[in-house]
Amino acid sequence: PQYSYLLVSEIIQQLESTQPEDSNYLEKRASLVSALKAILNSNVSLIGISVLEVLNALFTQLIQSLHDSGKSLVDTHSEENGFHYFIHQGLVHSIGGLASQTYYVNQLNDITSSLVSKLRVNSTDMVDGLSIKEYRRAAIRCLHCVAANSAKKPEKEDADTTPVYNHSIGLDTLIPAAGLLLDTASETRTEFASMLTYYLEETSEDEIGLNPYPKHTLSQQGDLNLANTLHLTLLNWIQLPNLEISDLLSIKKLLQAMTHRFGADETIRAVPLIFEIQSLAQQETIGSPCRQRAIAALVVEWLLIVADFYRVNSLIDYAQELKKERQGTGEYSAVFVQEDFNTTELEALEPDNQNTVHRFVERATVVEMLSKDGPLRDQDDPEGTELGNKLNTEWDASTMDEHNSTFRIRTSRNLSDLKAKLVTSWSSGKEPIVCEPEKKQTINVENLKEALVGQMEVSGLDVMNPLSKKSDDTFKDMSSLLQSISSGNNDSSPSTLFNPPYKP
């Protein structure tokens, strides 16, 4: 098993050598991919494998397979596309298998960053002969598989199953891909949101909202940066002109996943965002009545998510009553009521309904319920006064970073001090700077005698006494030696430790 990584390299070479004109081309590729999938997803460590090199080779083969199948990713199995399906799924799960074993500290972040770079945010319409939509779809599918493997929890925690390194993806590695939530293609937006939602849900803690006092899980700088980025992106996403039904459902699920993953910190920070979203519906500048009803309904759906998560019964009753009232007057969007849709366009969902929302969520009521009835107050804020001030903060994207300190954020360690640094070059002619404590501990020829005598006094051993005279003689010998060396030097000539026995 310790040589399995060599087999991986050999199989990839054979896969790269296959040509479309070869007989049994697809059968051979399917067999090789099946072997790769089995090896990379087995519970055997492939010590010595070049992770990123294998990742790039597998992704290149996936793009080649997309060309073979008509430039699209095959998701369903049928007799007609059987080999293409097995090849595509096998390569995707092989890439995911690289995340099942951790060989160095930053491996998962390197894999994730590599796949994120392949998403080609703000790229051209065509990449490697494929449409950017299909290219990103393949990369997102690989990213989803990596996230799924990295989020797996061991069945039992013992010495055999507990990983050596932290087996999780740094959330800040996903920030460069957040722009996909604003992509022109709705499928790209929802597919990336689905991957992000899945990982946030899988890595969230159980019953985080039921503690007497909030547990501050938004404690890493990378997590905070992602949360800030998603808040800004969600506000822009909901204003896209081609917003579809799937977009609104994805936004709701992503907001729910962020609540589950980041807990009280996210809930407190999301309140200004939610009421900023409601203000878009109140101003009636968001577009058609159908869009206005959908966005106003999203605010109520978020309240129900938060109220259920923290078991705030008063907020549940308030949101349910408001929802029921709007449904009775035709002011609640069918997006969050129906389960099956025969259209993707928001305006085509209720073409005859031109009603607009008249009664909106009262912020003062929500703040009061969350401050008094919800488990969001810190132990040193029994009356909820400080919490109420945070919940009443107005949305301002330019000042989001200024409020980071209010949520007990523990920034990650600055590892730059631990990295190797270049020292001052000796050829520069400058003396190296030595701090004062180091100067005091430096032993030179002049104080060698005192240092030796002090060391003997501390030890207090009689057996060291005879060495005192020897050290004194040594000091005299060394002093005379240095004097003889320096006496032969001329100030006008370059200094050297070697004096030739003759002068030229």
XYZ file of C-alpha atoms in Angstrom:
504
model
C 0.000 0.000 0.000
C 2.867 2.439 0.620
C 3.592 2.442 -3.120
C 0.014 3.143 -4.193
C 0.907 6.725 -5.126
C 3.117 5.325 -7.891
C 0.104 3.460 -9.239
C -1.865 6.706 -9.286
C 0.849 8.353 -11.364
C 0.962 5.410 -13.763
C -2.821 5.357 -14.259
C -2.898 9.099 -14.937
C -0.155 8.697 -17.554
C -2.146 5.964 -19.270
C -5.265 8.120 -19.112
C -3.421 11.006 -20.748
C -2.079 8.730 -23.497
C -5.526 7.565 -24.651
C -6.700 8.997 -27.971
C -10.267 9.310 -29.324
C -9.357 7.277 -32.403
C -8.269 4.305 -30.261
C -10.498 1.256 -30.235
C -12.589 0.949 -27.077
C -11.586 4.527 -26.194
C -14.410 5.221 -23.752
C -14.270 1.737 -22.209
C -10.556 2.106 -21.482
C -10.983 5.568 -19.985
C -13.879 4.399 -17.830
C -11.789 1.509 -16.493
C -8.815 3.725 -15.665
C -11.017 6.337 -13.977
C -12.739 3.630 -11.948
C -9.353 2.452 -10.662
C -8.343 6.018 -9.768
C -11.577 6.609 -7.905
C -11.122 3.414 -5.880
C -7.526 4.244 -4.904
C -8.046 7.914 -4.048
C -11.179 7.233 -1.993
C -9.786 4.242 -0.105
C -8.758 4.441 3.525
C -5.083 4.161 2.599
C -2.642 7.027 2.996
C -0.763 7.790 -0.219
C 2.409 9.131 1.390
C 4.537 10.764 -1.281
C 1.719 11.778 -3.614
C 1.940 15.213 -5.228
C -1.540 16.459 -4.345
C -1.758 19.575 -6.510
C -0.095 17.881 -9.459
C -2.636 15.056 -9.325
C -5.465 17.590 -8.886
C -4.490 19.515 -12.006
C -4.100 16.312 -14.015
C -7.523 15.038 -12.955
C -9.226 18.346 -13.737
C -7.553 18.447 -17.149
C -8.926 14.973 -17.852
C -12.373 16.089 -16.697
C -12.325 18.962 -19.195
C -11.208 16.518 -21.888
C -14.111 14.243 -20.979
C -16.539 17.152 -21.319
C -15.345 17.595 -24.890
C -15.902 13.872 -25.501
C -19.509 14.049 -24.254
C -20.624 17.072 -26.226
C -19.171 19.796 -23.995
C -21.548 19.277 -21.058
C -21.395 17.503 -17.709
C -23.474 14.313 -17.619
C -25.481 14.034 -14.406
C -27.838 11.167 -15.128
C -27.063 7.617 -16.130
C -28.635 6.063 -19.191
C -27.714 3.453 -21.750
C -26.871 6.185 -24.226
C -24.470 8.143 -22.021
C -23.347 5.358 -19.678
C -19.583 5.628 -20.215
C -19.618 9.434 -20.165
C -21.538 9.373 -16.882
C -19.083 6.990 -15.207
C -16.070 8.943 -16.474
C -17.402 12.328 -15.339
C -18.594 11.155 -11.934
C -15.450 9.094 -11.424
C -13.128 12.034 -12.086
C -15.163 14.366 -9.847
C -15.110 11.855 -6.981
C -11.416 11.193 -7.569
C -10.750 14.894 -7.034
C -12.922 14.753 -3.937
C -10.916 11.773 -2.741
C -7.825 13.966 -2.470
C -9.569 15.608 0.493
C -10.144 12.313 2.295
C -6.513 12.107 3.443
C -4.451 15.018 4.783
C -0.710 14.959 4.139
C 0.333 18.492 5.132
C -1.095 21.361 7.130
C -2.508 23.592 4.385
C -3.549 20.854 1.964
C -7.315 21.448 1.949
C -6.885 25.185 1.543
C -4.486 24.598 -1.362
C -6.962 22.229 -3.055
C -9.835 24.648 -2.509
C -7.850 27.664 -3.720
C -6.809 25.792 -6.836
C -10.411 24.884 -7.671
C -11.629 28.405 -6.868
C -9.063 29.796 -9.316
C -10.537 27.516 -11.987
C -13.966 29.104 -11.532
C -12.610 32.039 -13.537
C -14.718 34.792 -11.959
C -15.202 37.719 -14.375
C -13.743 35.624 -17.180
C -14.599 35.397 -20.895
C -17.509 33.434 -22.341
C -15.316 30.527 -23.499
C -12.550 28.661 -21.632
C -10.583 25.760 -23.128
C -13.190 25.342 -25.841
C -16.075 25.120 -23.341
C -18.701 27.652 -22.411
C -17.840 29.392 -19.157
C -21.129 28.120 -17.734
C -20.239 24.448 -18.231
C -16.627 25.024 -17.207
C -17.718 26.570 -13.916
C -20.316 23.877 -13.423
C -17.596 21.233 -13.525
C -15.357 23.186 -11.148
C -18.219 23.789 -8.691
C -19.074 20.087 -8.754
C -15.474 19.231 -7.867
C -15.461 21.869 -5.129
C -18.685 20.435 -3.719
C -17.143 16.953 -3.602
C -14.025 18.254 -1.841
C -16.211 20.104 0.676
C -18.263 16.962 1.285
C -15.199 14.844 2.016
C -13.598 17.483 4.229
C -16.825 17.922 6.230
C -17.159 14.228 7.073
C -17.060 13.526 10.794
C -15.272 10.356 12.009
C -17.576 7.680 13.338
C -15.457 7.302 16.446
C -12.767 9.506 17.866
C -9.674 7.515 18.659
C -6.035 7.426 17.713
C -6.790 5.655 14.443
C -9.440 8.023 13.115
C -8.509 11.401 14.530
C -6.590 13.368 11.860
C -3.202 14.830 12.620
C -4.099 18.182 11.079
C -7.243 20.295 11.258
C -9.351 18.656 8.547
C -11.396 21.663 7.452
C -11.407 24.303 4.754
C -10.575 27.875 5.726
C -13.699 29.834 4.813
C -11.665 32.801 3.601
C -10.400 30.652 0.708
C -13.940 30.810 -0.720
C -14.136 34.617 -0.702
C -12.660 35.068 -4.235
C -15.524 32.940 -5.603
C -18.305 34.938 -3.914
C -18.685 36.947 -7.106
C -20.337 33.907 -8.707
C -23.435 34.723 -6.657
C -23.798 37.726 -8.970
C -23.108 35.817 -12.198
C -25.305 36.458 -15.208
C -26.335 32.785 -15.336
C -28.873 31.829 -12.674
C -27.661 28.211 -12.728
C -24.139 29.277 -11.777
C -25.444 31.440 -8.928
C -27.613 28.725 -7.435
C -25.067 25.911 -7.894
C -22.348 27.812 -6.071
C -24.810 28.880 -3.373
C -25.821 25.238 -2.950
C -22.202 24.188 -2.438
C -21.606 26.990 0.054
C -24.842 26.248 1.922
C -23.992 22.574 2.144
C -20.564 23.175 3.650
C -21.795 25.742 6.158
C -24.541 23.383 7.316
C -22.230 20.380 7.547
C -19.633 22.242 9.606
C -22.105 23.913 11.975
C -22.431 22.813 15.592
C -25.475 20.979 16.887
C -27.942 22.899 19.036
C -25.802 26.023 19.022
C -28.796 28.262 19.586
C -30.086 26.613 22.769
C -27.419 27.707 25.249
C -28.373 30.073 28.085
C -25.857 32.573 26.745
C -24.701 32.958 23.150
C -21.693 31.004 22.011
C -19.538 33.265 19.871
C -18.622 31.003 16.972
C -17.765 33.808 14.542
C -14.333 33.872 16.119
C -11.895 33.539 13.216
C -10.923 36.467 11.024
C -11.420 34.392 7.884
C -14.971 33.468 8.948
C -15.754 37.102 9.690
C -14.423 38.195 6.302
C -16.595 35.632 4.523
C -19.685 36.672 6.509
C -19.094 40.339 5.615
C -18.559 39.453 1.967
C -21.717 37.367 1.813
C -23.804 40.123 3.402
C -22.665 42.613 0.769
C -23.144 40.077 -2.020
C -26.616 39.023 -0.873
C -27.818 42.624 -0.915
C -26.593 43.014 -4.511
C -27.828 39.561 -5.505
C -31.410 40.330 -4.532
C -31.373 43.410 -6.786
C -30.269 41.594 -9.951
C -32.585 42.311 -12.881
C -32.790 38.620 -13.863
C -33.643 37.364 -10.365
C -35.430 34.018 -10.575
C -37.404 31.784 -8.217
C -34.378 29.560 -7.626
C -32.367 32.631 -6.588
C -34.780 33.545 -3.799
C -34.899 29.975 -2.505
C -31.084 29.816 -2.564
C -30.811 33.126 -0.685
C -33.158 31.843 2.003
C -31.174 28.606 2.411
C -27.865 30.484 2.527
C -29.153 32.855 5.228
C -30.341 29.846 7.199
C -26.973 28.089 6.840
C -25.131 31.205 8.023
C -27.380 31.361 11.087
C -26.688 27.721 11.916
C -22.945 28.034 11.279
C -22.164 31.356 12.989
C -24.927 31.498 15.589
C -25.655 34.614 17.624
C -22.886 36.702 16.067
C -24.338 36.184 12.596
C -27.909 36.805 13.766
C -26.986 40.113 15.383
C -25.014 41.230 12.343
C -27.763 40.099 9.930
C -30.548 42.200 11.464
C -29.357 45.476 9.824
C -28.993 43.604 6.518
C -32.501 42.118 6.694
C -34.143 45.458 7.354
C -32.078 47.038 4.583
C -33.558 44.380 2.284
C -37.041 45.229 3.568
C -36.402 48.919 2.841
C -35.926 47.995 -0.828
C -39.453 46.581 -0.856
C -40.851 49.542 1.097
C -39.430 52.046 -1.378
C -41.026 50.087 -4.256
C -37.908 50.637 -6.354
C -37.133 46.927 -6.558
C -39.273 46.326 -9.658
C -42.584 44.618 -10.259
C -45.177 43.894 -7.540
C -44.223 40.220 -7.763
C -40.612 41.018 -6.839
C -41.736 43.351 -4.080
C -43.924 40.655 -2.519
C -41.129 38.077 -2.791
C -38.503 40.265 -1.142
C -40.877 41.313 1.636
C -41.741 37.649 2.183
C -38.032 36.775 2.429
C -37.778 39.008 5.515
C -40.625 37.121 7.196
C -39.087 33.763 6.261
C -35.797 34.825 7.875
C -37.650 35.788 11.066
C -39.221 32.333 11.171
C -35.786 30.716 10.700
C -34.263 32.723 13.565
C -37.286 32.322 15.844
C -37.335 28.561 15.357
C -33.570 28.236 15.795
C -33.533 30.102 19.108
C -36.987 28.932 20.236
C -38.346 32.475 20.532
C -42.064 31.694 20.693
C -43.174 35.327 20.708
C -41.292 35.960 17.451
C -42.727 32.784 15.908
C -46.254 33.947 16.694
C -45.559 37.444 15.360
C -44.079 36.214 12.067
C -46.771 33.586 11.548
C -49.533 36.121 12.175
C -47.985 38.562 9.689
C -47.568 35.821 7.089
C -51.165 34.669 7.477
C -52.451 38.219 7.169
C -50.541 38.827 3.941
C -51.691 35.531 2.473
C -55.295 36.549 3.151
C -54.872 39.788 1.194
C -52.776 38.298 -1.610
C -49.641 40.114 -0.479
C -47.441 37.080 0.253
C -45.316 35.595 -2.498
C -46.040 32.066 -3.645
C -42.277 31.472 -3.887
C -42.147 30.440 -0.225
C -45.528 28.690 -0.212
C -45.508 26.395 -3.241
C -43.169 23.432 -3.587
C -43.406 22.791 -7.322
C -43.110 25.457 -9.983
C -43.876 25.242 -13.694
C -41.744 28.286 -14.421
C -38.393 29.725 -13.424
C -39.303 33.375 -13.943
C -40.528 35.285 -10.918
C -42.897 37.524 -12.887
C -44.563 34.518 -14.510
C -45.396 32.857 -11.182
C -48.431 35.037 -10.371
C -49.076 37.105 -13.471
C -52.572 38.220 -12.406
C -51.616 39.290 -8.892
C -50.672 42.978 -8.829
C -51.030 43.457 -5.082
C -48.217 45.095 -3.169
C -47.281 44.701 0.492
C -48.662 47.343 2.835
C -47.835 45.999 6.286
C -44.168 45.392 6.905
C -42.165 43.943 9.793
C -41.816 46.402 12.665
C -38.181 46.574 13.618
C -38.813 47.812 17.157
C -41.006 44.777 17.829
C -38.398 42.338 16.498
C -35.579 43.989 18.452
C -37.658 43.851 21.629
C -38.400 40.136 21.199
C -34.834 39.188 20.357
C -33.433 41.284 23.206
C -35.826 40.103 25.911
C -37.022 36.644 24.864
C -34.105 35.276 22.838
C -30.844 33.750 24.120
C -28.710 36.416 22.452
C -27.761 38.447 25.535
C -24.293 38.063 26.983
C -23.908 37.278 30.645
C -22.759 40.836 31.364
C -25.795 42.299 29.554
C -28.755 40.945 31.586
C -31.188 43.666 30.482
C -30.293 43.365 26.802
C -29.432 47.054 26.508
C -26.166 46.505 24.642
C -27.796 43.867 22.464
C -30.622 46.238 21.573
C -28.125 48.874 20.464
C -26.439 46.370 18.163
C -29.742 45.222 16.685
C -30.791 48.823 16.028
C -27.597 49.607 14.117
C -28.347 50.922 10.641
C -26.913 49.101 7.673
C -23.759 50.728 6.360
C -21.387 48.616 4.287
C -18.541 51.125 4.673
C -18.516 50.770 8.471
C -18.954 47.014 8.784
C -15.339 46.450 9.746
C -15.579 49.066 12.491
C -18.047 46.866 14.387
C -15.880 43.741 14.326
C -14.640 44.331 17.868
C -18.157 44.209 19.299
C -18.485 40.508 18.758
C -15.441 39.214 20.621
C -13.605 38.364 17.463
C -10.406 36.445 18.044
C -8.173 37.032 15.079
C -6.021 34.213 13.833
C -2.359 34.174 14.716
C -0.042 36.288 12.645
C 2.329 33.666 11.324
C 4.543 36.169 9.504
C 6.759 36.439 12.563
C 7.424 32.713 12.407
C 8.571 32.741 8.805
C 12.245 32.749 7.886
C 13.606 36.224 7.142
C 16.724 37.486 5.428
C 19.284 38.905 7.837
C 21.398 41.988 7.229
C 24.142 41.241 4.743
C 27.661 41.348 6.166
C 28.824 42.968 2.958
C 26.728 46.043 3.600
C 29.370 47.420 5.953
C 26.874 47.901 8.772
C 27.102 46.316 12.160
C 24.237 43.983 13.013
C 21.826 45.474 15.534
C 21.880 43.633 18.834
C 19.308 44.281 21.522
C 20.515 45.377 24.944
C 19.868 42.062 26.773
C 21.965 40.214 24.215
C 24.845 42.655 24.720
C 24.895 41.975 28.427
C 25.179 38.234 27.856
C 27.984 38.519 25.297
C 31.347 37.176 26.481
C 34.368 38.836 24.884
C 38.088 38.280 25.326
C 38.251 41.187 27.768
C 35.699 39.735 30.190
C 36.508 36.060 29.646
C 38.396 35.849 32.945
C 35.558 37.417 34.916
C 33.032 35.100 33.274
C 35.010 31.985 34.103
C 35.594 33.100 37.689
C 31.882 33.911 38.108
C 30.897 30.499 36.770
C 33.213 28.775 39.251
C 31.824 30.785 42.169
C 28.276 29.776 41.267
C 29.118 26.089 41.015
C 30.921 26.119 44.349
C 32.865 23.002 43.513
C 36.412 22.728 44.916
C 37.469 20.569 42.035
C 37.175 23.606 39.745
C 39.630 25.710 41.731
C 42.805 24.437 39.956
C 41.301 25.602 36.692
C 41.443 29.190 37.856
C 45.151 29.556 37.224
C 44.856 27.756 33.947
C 42.168 30.136 32.753
C 44.340 33.090 33.854
C 47.229 31.764 31.816
C 44.921 31.157 28.918
C 43.684 34.726 29.102
C 47.275 36.055 29.012
C 48.147 33.771 26.120
C 45.098 34.852 24.139
C 45.721 38.529 24.914
C 49.311 38.349 23.706
C 48.200 36.436 20.635
C 45.677 39.093 19.706
C 48.212 41.863 20.307
C 50.723 40.161 18.048
C 48.103 39.826 15.317
C 46.993 43.446 15.535
C 50.561 44.800 15.736
C 51.317 43.679 12.213
C 48.312 45.429 10.718
C 48.507 48.828 9.076
C 45.494 51.096 9.263
C 45.867 51.984 5.615
C 45.830 48.344 4.502
C 42.812 46.038 4.643
C 42.557 44.079 7.887
C 43.257 40.366 7.738
C 43.733 37.510 10.121
C 46.685 36.208 8.137
C 50.156 37.831 8.247
C 52.544 36.466 5.637
C 56.042 35.554 6.879
C 57.563 37.863 4.337
C 56.777 41.177 2.693
C 56.637 41.355 -1.099
